[in-house]
XYZ file of C-alpha atoms in Angstrom:
516
model
C 93.006 182.026 -48.070
C 95.291 179.215 -46.932
C 93.820 176.647 -44.546
C 96.538 177.032 -41.876
C 95.640 173.570 -40.598
C 97.558 171.243 -38.320
C 98.003 167.583 -39.225
C 95.308 166.573 -36.730
C 92.859 169.095 -38.176
C 93.506 167.753 -41.678
C 92.967 164.132 -40.624
C 89.671 165.003 -38.939
C 88.664 167.136 -41.936
C 89.158 164.145 -44.233
C 86.983 161.773 -42.197
C 84.392 164.102 -40.622
C 80.724 163.709 -41.559
C 77.939 166.277 -41.579
C 80.177 169.319 -41.924
C 78.602 172.483 -43.385
C 79.855 173.259 -46.885
C 83.172 175.099 -46.760
C 83.679 174.398 -43.045
C 87.325 174.088 -41.980
C 87.845 171.908 -38.920
C 89.589 173.729 -36.085
C 90.887 172.712 -32.687
C 88.027 172.862 -30.205
C 85.293 171.967 -32.714
C 82.882 169.143 -31.914
C 82.985 166.847 -34.939
C 81.232 163.600 -35.878
C 83.274 160.810 -37.478
C 82.219 157.349 -38.653
C 85.020 155.023 -37.460
C 86.192 152.232 -39.720
C 86.309 149.770 -36.801
C 84.895 149.817 -33.256
C 86.145 147.455 -30.560
C 84.554 146.457 -27.275
C 85.881 144.009 -24.714
C 84.568 142.914 -21.313
C 82.262 145.938 -21.340
C 80.417 144.474 -24.339
C 77.407 143.379 -22.285
C 76.520 146.909 -21.099
C 76.995 148.031 -24.719
C 74.665 145.272 -25.919
C 72.077 146.182 -23.279
C 72.161 149.818 -24.407
C 71.778 148.635 -27.995
C 68.717 146.609 -27.094
C 67.236 149.320 -24.855
C 67.068 151.594 -27.888
C 64.819 149.065 -29.585
C 67.520 147.949 -32.023
C 67.330 144.422 -33.414
C 70.167 144.349 -35.972
C 73.676 145.822 -36.200
C 73.940 148.157 -39.202
C 77.407 146.922 -40.267
C 78.649 143.836 -38.377
C 82.103 144.070 -39.983
C 82.599 147.448 -38.315
C 82.550 145.789 -34.876
C 85.126 143.585 -33.100
C 84.492 142.008 -29.698
C 87.467 140.631 -27.790
C 87.441 139.436 -24.174
C 90.739 140.463 -22.625
C 90.189 142.327 -19.342
C 88.782 140.264 -16.475
C 90.060 136.976 -17.924
C 91.413 135.678 -14.590
C 87.936 135.884 -13.100
C 86.434 132.389 -13.432
C 83.440 133.036 -11.202
C 80.093 131.678 -12.487
C 78.735 135.221 -12.929
C 81.674 136.362 -15.063
C 81.652 133.209 -17.193
C 77.912 133.647 -17.711
C 78.518 137.225 -18.836
C 81.147 135.990 -21.307
C 78.668 133.469 -22.724
C 76.081 136.206 -23.209
C 78.604 138.388 -25.018
C 79.591 135.534 -27.318
C 75.929 134.775 -28.051
C 75.267 138.433 -28.906
C 78.252 138.484 -31.281
C 77.123 135.257 -32.973
C 73.542 136.542 -33.327
C 74.700 139.656 -35.175
C 77.617 138.200 -37.164
C 80.251 140.183 -35.261
C 83.906 139.068 -35.190
C 84.463 137.575 -31.730
C 87.673 136.653 -29.896
C 87.209 134.702 -26.628
C 89.326 135.077 -23.502
C 92.907 133.973 -24.029
C 93.111 134.868 -27.729
C 95.073 138.040 -27.124
C 94.914 141.709 -26.210
C 92.213 143.757 -27.908
C 94.232 146.568 -29.382
C 96.937 144.142 -30.436
C 94.306 142.167 -32.378
C 93.202 145.364 -34.147
C 96.421 145.782 -36.058
C 96.768 148.084 -39.041
C 97.121 146.034 -42.236
C 99.871 146.498 -44.795
C 97.239 147.525 -47.335
C 96.086 150.344 -45.065
C 99.644 151.524 -44.492
C 100.261 151.565 -48.252
C 97.106 153.625 -48.743
C 98.204 156.163 -46.138
C 101.645 156.438 -47.705
C 100.119 156.952 -51.140
C 97.939 159.812 -49.877
C 99.984 161.498 -47.146
C 98.756 164.459 -45.140
C 101.083 167.118 -43.759
C 100.517 170.186 -41.626
C 100.563 173.600 -43.282
C 103.704 175.604 -42.621
C 101.662 178.431 -41.106
C 99.355 176.210 -39.021
C 98.197 177.563 -35.657
C 99.213 175.623 -32.534
C 98.374 176.047 -28.861
C 102.073 175.794 -28.010
C 105.394 174.665 -29.453
C 107.742 172.361 -27.554
C 111.222 171.021 -28.175
C 113.186 168.043 -26.846
C 116.895 167.528 -27.472
C 117.106 163.753 -27.957
C 120.868 163.715 -27.517
C 120.338 164.632 -23.843
C 117.664 161.996 -23.185
C 118.344 159.372 -20.518
C 116.343 156.514 -18.965
C 113.558 157.816 -16.742
C 111.303 156.238 -14.129
C 107.826 157.627 -13.422
C 106.312 157.663 -9.963
C 105.497 156.810 -7.401
C 101.782 156.771 -8.208
C 101.942 159.351 -10.988
C 102.843 159.191 -14.660
C 103.720 162.886 -14.486
C 106.385 162.636 -11.786
C 109.442 161.438 -13.738
C 112.971 161.107 -12.369
C 116.212 160.170 -14.191
C 117.150 156.588 -13.363
C 120.645 157.595 -12.295
C 119.124 159.793 -9.550
C 116.913 156.973 -8.215
C 119.570 154.232 -8.110
C 121.476 155.733 -5.123
C 118.218 155.820 -3.122
C 118.126 151.981 -2.959
C 114.345 151.831 -3.313
C 113.352 148.287 -2.381
C 110.697 146.642 -4.560
C 108.327 143.812 -3.709
C 106.939 143.075 -7.180
C 108.089 143.674 -10.762
C 105.720 143.516 -13.758
C 107.643 143.022 -16.992
C 105.049 143.559 -19.737
C 101.436 144.586 -20.247
C 99.047 145.354 -23.089
C 101.019 148.489 -23.956
C 104.334 146.745 -24.498
C 103.862 143.069 -25.223
C 105.780 143.228 -28.447
C 108.443 140.630 -29.171
C 111.094 143.360 -28.907
C 109.957 144.229 -25.348
C 110.080 140.602 -24.244
C 113.481 140.189 -25.889
C 114.824 143.298 -24.133
C 113.779 141.976 -20.735
C 115.044 138.478 -21.560
C 118.469 139.874 -22.504
C 118.847 141.373 -19.034
C 118.215 137.967 -17.444
C 120.466 136.149 -19.936
C 123.327 138.604 -19.357
C 122.948 138.081 -15.617
C 123.006 134.306 -16.081
C 126.205 134.509 -18.135
C 127.819 136.713 -15.506
C 126.806 134.334 -12.715
C 127.426 130.720 -13.830
C 125.345 128.050 -12.216
C 121.645 127.146 -12.009
C 119.321 130.177 -11.910
C 115.565 130.095 -11.374
C 113.787 133.251 -12.476
C 110.774 132.532 -10.283
C 108.471 134.549 -12.536
C 104.712 134.076 -12.422
C 103.134 133.967 -15.903
C 99.632 135.395 -16.277
C 97.028 134.949 -19.039
C 97.129 137.198 -22.082
C 94.911 140.063 -20.968
C 94.393 142.561 -18.178
C 95.644 141.790 -14.692
C 97.531 143.709 -12.017
C 97.744 146.881 -14.138
C 93.985 147.406 -13.684
C 93.782 145.774 -10.262
C 92.323 142.439 -11.416
C 93.405 138.879 -10.668
C 96.544 137.757 -8.868
C 99.756 139.591 -8.108
C 98.247 142.791 -6.676
C 100.214 145.059 -4.363
C 99.404 145.060 -0.669
C 99.619 147.970 1.774
C 103.189 149.187 2.229
C 104.533 147.317 -0.817
C 106.411 148.853 -3.741
C 106.058 147.732 -7.338
C 107.778 148.624 -10.614
C 105.952 147.985 -13.859
C 106.526 148.266 -17.604
C 102.862 149.226 -18.073
C 101.562 152.726 -18.763
C 99.543 153.660 -15.658
C 100.428 153.733 -11.969
C 97.657 155.753 -10.339
C 97.203 155.335 -6.599
C 95.169 152.246 -5.778
C 95.066 151.024 -9.383
C 97.344 148.011 -8.895
C 96.151 147.048 -5.439
C 96.214 148.883 -2.129
C 95.928 152.691 -1.974
C 98.846 152.458 0.472
C 101.210 150.857 -2.068
C 103.688 152.723 -4.304
C 104.064 151.989 -8.020
C 106.803 153.110 -10.419
C 106.821 152.820 -14.224
C 109.906 151.973 -16.280
C 111.085 150.199 -19.417
C 111.154 146.373 -19.608
C 114.943 146.460 -19.222
C 114.801 148.564 -16.043
C 111.985 146.425 -14.604
C 113.972 143.249 -15.302
C 117.126 144.680 -13.732
C 115.144 145.862 -10.706
C 113.661 142.385 -10.302
C 117.151 140.869 -10.306
C 118.567 143.333 -7.781
C 115.547 143.797 -5.527
C 115.856 147.579 -5.807
C 115.154 150.049 -8.598
C 118.182 149.783 -10.849
C 119.274 149.654 -14.473
C 120.859 146.936 -16.606
C 124.113 148.893 -16.894
C 123.811 149.398 -20.659
C 123.437 153.163 -20.271
C 126.290 155.191 -18.851
C 125.678 158.775 -17.800
C 127.875 161.155 -19.844
C 130.423 163.039 -17.770
C 129.014 166.447 -18.750
C 125.315 165.486 -18.478
C 123.173 167.702 -16.231
C 119.576 167.305 -17.361
C 117.321 166.712 -20.348
C 117.248 169.761 -22.614
C 113.602 170.621 -23.276
C 111.197 173.532 -23.119
C 108.905 175.822 -25.067
C 109.676 177.010 -28.581
C 112.288 175.416 -30.801
C 115.307 175.635 -28.553
C 116.883 178.039 -31.045
C 117.287 181.790 -30.798
C 114.099 183.660 -31.728
C 114.270 185.713 -34.936
C 112.175 188.698 -36.006
C 110.501 186.531 -38.644
C 109.536 184.014 -35.954
C 107.976 186.764 -33.820
C 105.997 188.181 -36.745
C 104.733 184.706 -37.675
C 103.621 184.109 -34.079
C 101.701 187.406 -34.004
C 99.951 186.485 -37.268
C 98.980 183.047 -35.926
C 97.606 184.530 -32.694
C 95.494 186.997 -34.701
C 94.218 184.127 -36.830
C 93.266 182.107 -33.745
C 91.551 185.083 -32.103
C 89.537 185.655 -35.250
C 87.934 182.235 -34.875
C 86.166 183.149 -31.625
C 82.434 183.735 -31.779
C 81.165 187.015 -30.301
C 77.441 186.312 -30.583
C 75.237 184.920 -27.789
C 74.897 181.156 -27.608
C 71.590 179.762 -28.776
C 69.996 177.730 -25.976
C 68.111 174.664 -27.143
C 64.793 173.626 -25.574
C 65.400 171.497 -22.503
C 68.826 172.949 -21.746
C 69.227 175.235 -18.691
C 70.269 178.828 -19.319
C 72.026 179.099 -15.945
C 73.656 176.500 -13.699
C 74.655 177.445 -10.160
C 76.007 175.722 -7.070
C 78.494 175.761 -4.208
C 82.062 174.869 -5.098
C 83.610 171.706 -3.679
C 87.349 171.882 -4.353
C 89.523 168.800 -4.949
C 92.974 170.374 -4.932
C 94.866 168.052 -7.281
C 96.123 167.898 -10.849
C 95.945 164.719 -12.960
C 92.969 163.288 -11.103
C 92.695 160.040 -13.012
C 89.703 157.828 -13.683
C 90.940 155.304 -11.097
C 90.787 158.059 -8.489
C 87.284 159.040 -9.642
C 85.893 155.483 -9.866
C 87.786 152.425 -8.541
C 88.855 149.748 -10.981
C 87.515 146.957 -8.754
C 83.972 148.061 -9.719
C 84.576 148.844 -13.377
C 83.575 145.459 -14.793
C 80.748 144.767 -12.384
C 77.545 145.306 -14.340
C 75.193 145.283 -11.331
C 76.512 148.258 -9.323
C 73.554 150.343 -8.148
C 73.358 154.103 -8.607
C 73.584 154.509 -4.836
C 76.751 152.411 -4.630
C 78.263 154.352 -7.539
C 77.613 157.588 -5.654
C 79.347 156.221 -2.519
C 82.325 155.031 -4.616
C 82.710 158.382 -6.400
C 86.214 159.847 -5.789
C 86.880 157.212 -3.099
C 90.336 156.262 -4.407
C 91.296 159.940 -4.294
C 89.676 160.810 -0.969
C 87.632 158.279 1.049
C 85.962 161.205 2.852
C 84.567 162.741 -0.365
C 81.272 160.880 -0.014
C 80.512 162.643 3.267
C 81.610 166.084 2.079
C 80.024 166.561 -1.353
C 76.291 167.305 -1.577
C 73.711 167.236 -4.373
C 73.951 170.171 -6.814
C 77.521 171.025 -5.748
C 79.969 172.053 -8.454
C 83.150 169.992 -8.393
C 86.351 171.933 -9.151
C 89.786 170.351 -9.695
C 93.141 171.101 -11.351
C 94.596 170.243 -14.734
C 94.124 167.065 -16.800
C 91.034 165.951 -14.883
C 89.910 162.471 -15.939
C 93.203 161.262 -17.401
C 93.756 157.522 -17.550
C 91.419 154.815 -18.800
C 88.192 155.352 -20.734
C 85.716 153.941 -18.184
C 82.472 155.884 -18.529
C 81.623 155.251 -14.852
C 84.101 158.030 -14.019
C 81.464 160.362 -15.461
C 78.301 158.540 -14.396
C 79.515 158.174 -10.782
C 79.711 161.965 -10.474
C 76.175 162.212 -11.860
C 75.092 159.525 -9.400
C 76.422 161.835 -6.686
C 74.026 164.440 -8.165
C 76.834 166.779 -9.190
C 75.832 168.289 -12.567
C 78.998 170.225 -13.444
C 82.754 169.710 -13.185
C 85.100 172.680 -13.587
C 88.831 172.129 -14.106
C 91.943 173.787 -15.468
C 91.763 171.201 -18.265
C 90.271 167.768 -18.984
C 91.620 164.537 -20.385
C 90.344 164.211 -23.960
C 88.630 160.837 -23.546
C 87.001 161.958 -20.325
C 85.634 165.117 -21.947
C 83.933 163.021 -24.642
C 82.614 160.459 -22.125
C 81.147 163.292 -20.061
C 79.160 164.614 -23.016
C 77.970 161.102 -23.918
C 76.632 160.653 -20.383
C 75.213 164.189 -19.912
C 77.817 165.419 -17.415
C 78.772 169.031 -18.104
C 82.342 170.314 -17.917
C 84.027 173.729 -18.100
C 87.668 174.796 -18.243
C 88.272 177.834 -16.004
C 91.991 177.995 -15.070
C 91.563 181.321 -13.255
C 89.121 179.774 -10.770
C 91.584 177.052 -9.798
C 94.334 179.657 -9.365
C 92.091 181.754 -7.099
C 91.056 178.736 -5.027
C 94.660 177.668 -4.543
C 95.687 181.191 -3.612
C 92.975 181.260 -0.945
C 93.099 177.734 0.429
C 96.624 176.444 -0.292
C 98.712 178.967 1.655
C 101.429 177.646 4.006
C 99.304 178.620 7.005
C 96.278 176.756 5.667
C 95.918 172.995 6.093
C 95.646 171.184 2.744
C 92.460 169.194 2.417
C 91.931 166.694 -0.363
C 88.291 167.799 -0.591
C 87.053 171.122 0.773
C 83.697 172.857 0.935
C 84.692 176.397 0.024
C 81.592 178.477 0.648
C 82.159 179.951 -2.831
C 79.470 179.782 -5.484
C 79.735 179.547 -9.259
C 77.029 180.421 -11.747
C 77.421 179.515 -15.411
C 75.455 181.781 -17.737
C 75.298 179.414 -20.700
C 73.711 181.939 -23.067
C 76.437 184.552 -22.468
C 79.229 181.948 -22.115
C 80.282 183.561 -18.839
C 80.877 182.213 -15.332
C 80.198 184.367 -12.274
C 82.107 183.508 -9.097
C 81.250 184.747 -5.613
C 84.134 184.114 -3.221
C 82.067 183.595 -0.077
C 79.451 185.912 1.376
C 81.880 188.782 2.019
C 84.419 187.939 -0.659
C 85.175 189.261 -4.101
C 82.863 188.657 -7.058
C 84.175 188.297 -10.613
C 83.285 186.998 -14.053
C 85.216 185.084 -16.700
C 84.485 184.313 -20.344
C 84.345 180.577 -21.098
C 84.011 178.468 -24.209
C 80.695 178.387 -26.021
C 78.648 175.207 -25.644
C 77.597 174.338 -29.209
C 74.103 173.237 -30.122
C 75.052 169.629 -30.951
C 76.539 169.134 -27.466
C 73.574 170.825 -25.792
C 71.246 168.458 -27.620
C 73.021 165.353 -26.276
C 73.133 166.663 -22.692
C 69.520 167.904 -22.766
C 68.385 164.473 -23.969
C 70.096 162.819 -20.997
C 73.073 161.442 -22.900
C 74.010 159.976 -26.248
C 71.854 156.871 -25.913
C 68.669 158.894 -25.350
C 69.683 161.355 -28.073
C 70.051 158.555 -30.640
C 66.605 157.196 -29.766
C 65.144 160.683 -30.127
C 66.781 161.305 -33.490
C 65.435 158.021 -34.826
C 61.954 158.846 -33.550
C 62.043 162.313 -35.144
C 63.086 160.899 -38.504
C 60.234 158.428 -38.476
C 62.695 155.628 -39.148
C 62.555 152.250 -37.486
C 65.485 150.652 -35.774
C 67.107 147.999 -38.010
């Protein structure tokens, strides 16, 4: 039987470890992979402390690790400099490659070598023609035009030509960041300024403020942050509310050229290089291929759906010792999609290593709703919309919810990195789109006031063994059940142990091995 694998499934299949013989990796599986290289940055000290708390004395493969200080590099306080010295000493002790502050941006340092590219080209992987996908999308590139995202959302995107007539005044423009500090990006922005200089003879002072190579305003660190009521436009990749300064500021995202042009004009504007075609109406995109559906296409889709359905397990989930069979609580509803990690845990606390559990609990969801701390109670079940936990990979976005004594988050969907961080830190998560739809139907009607955080009076019970959730819509409301994804044994084991760190210590103890 053909594998019917996507490209992603084939890549994971090639590098997965510990797979049962004959196992084909499928979307949704929990897989272990040994990465070729791991990088840490300003969070290296908490990583080192976890390493030492497990009783470890030696890194197994020092060449697998890279440490580069590139986040809080504008912070020259004695405590931060002392932390940097400790990180450097740890790297030197274990023979780890170390790059101090000012040497560059972490994921720019970790470049793919030519030798690795040649190897990949010599052994290419491609998806099977009959691979199963969750959905198929198309985008007609000939209709694409410059877009600007925002304010305060990467999902809200508007064609530049529709924003220009609005004369949106900006207070700050951020030309590059870690995501686009390539020479071509700098050259594109420079060309806008040079063209303006040629068109306006005479002395011109750009007035730009250079910052060190590393994190800064994009994560809310250092100088140049937005104040209440200000508007910024940035060529970075995230603009969540409160991330670049005040919660009461607005941030837009655009290309280096558009940011440069906006800086010159004082309003969101373009460099004039792109002219809107006379017959242009919108970007042509949608589900499918954009072509007329044929009978063969329909038959192939039916076959793929049958194949996907056949993967589902119909047997009861085995519950490991130490893992609860049922989890129940009152639903606290945060009615928002794309709740990012900055909304869940503020960036100003991310690189502070001495934040107490109590302070983490008070900070939980504060960028989204400052009143959340007074509304949510221990053992509540937090429910939100789609793409919960998008944004950066800070693990405090999971541990802050646990500090608030909330054991379970239910959402329409989760950001991939957040889902993995949750497991690593023993926070449970479930995807139940129907629940969010029902909550919005009940509490988001035109006659009902929209609250950022609402105690619903509804209860949810997760029967882990049966992989079913039971929802009671208030004391007199409707009761219903929904099938949910099975929680596999390897994930249960990590959560039951209290997180990945405790699980690793337990596995070493069971094997009788000693930490290197």
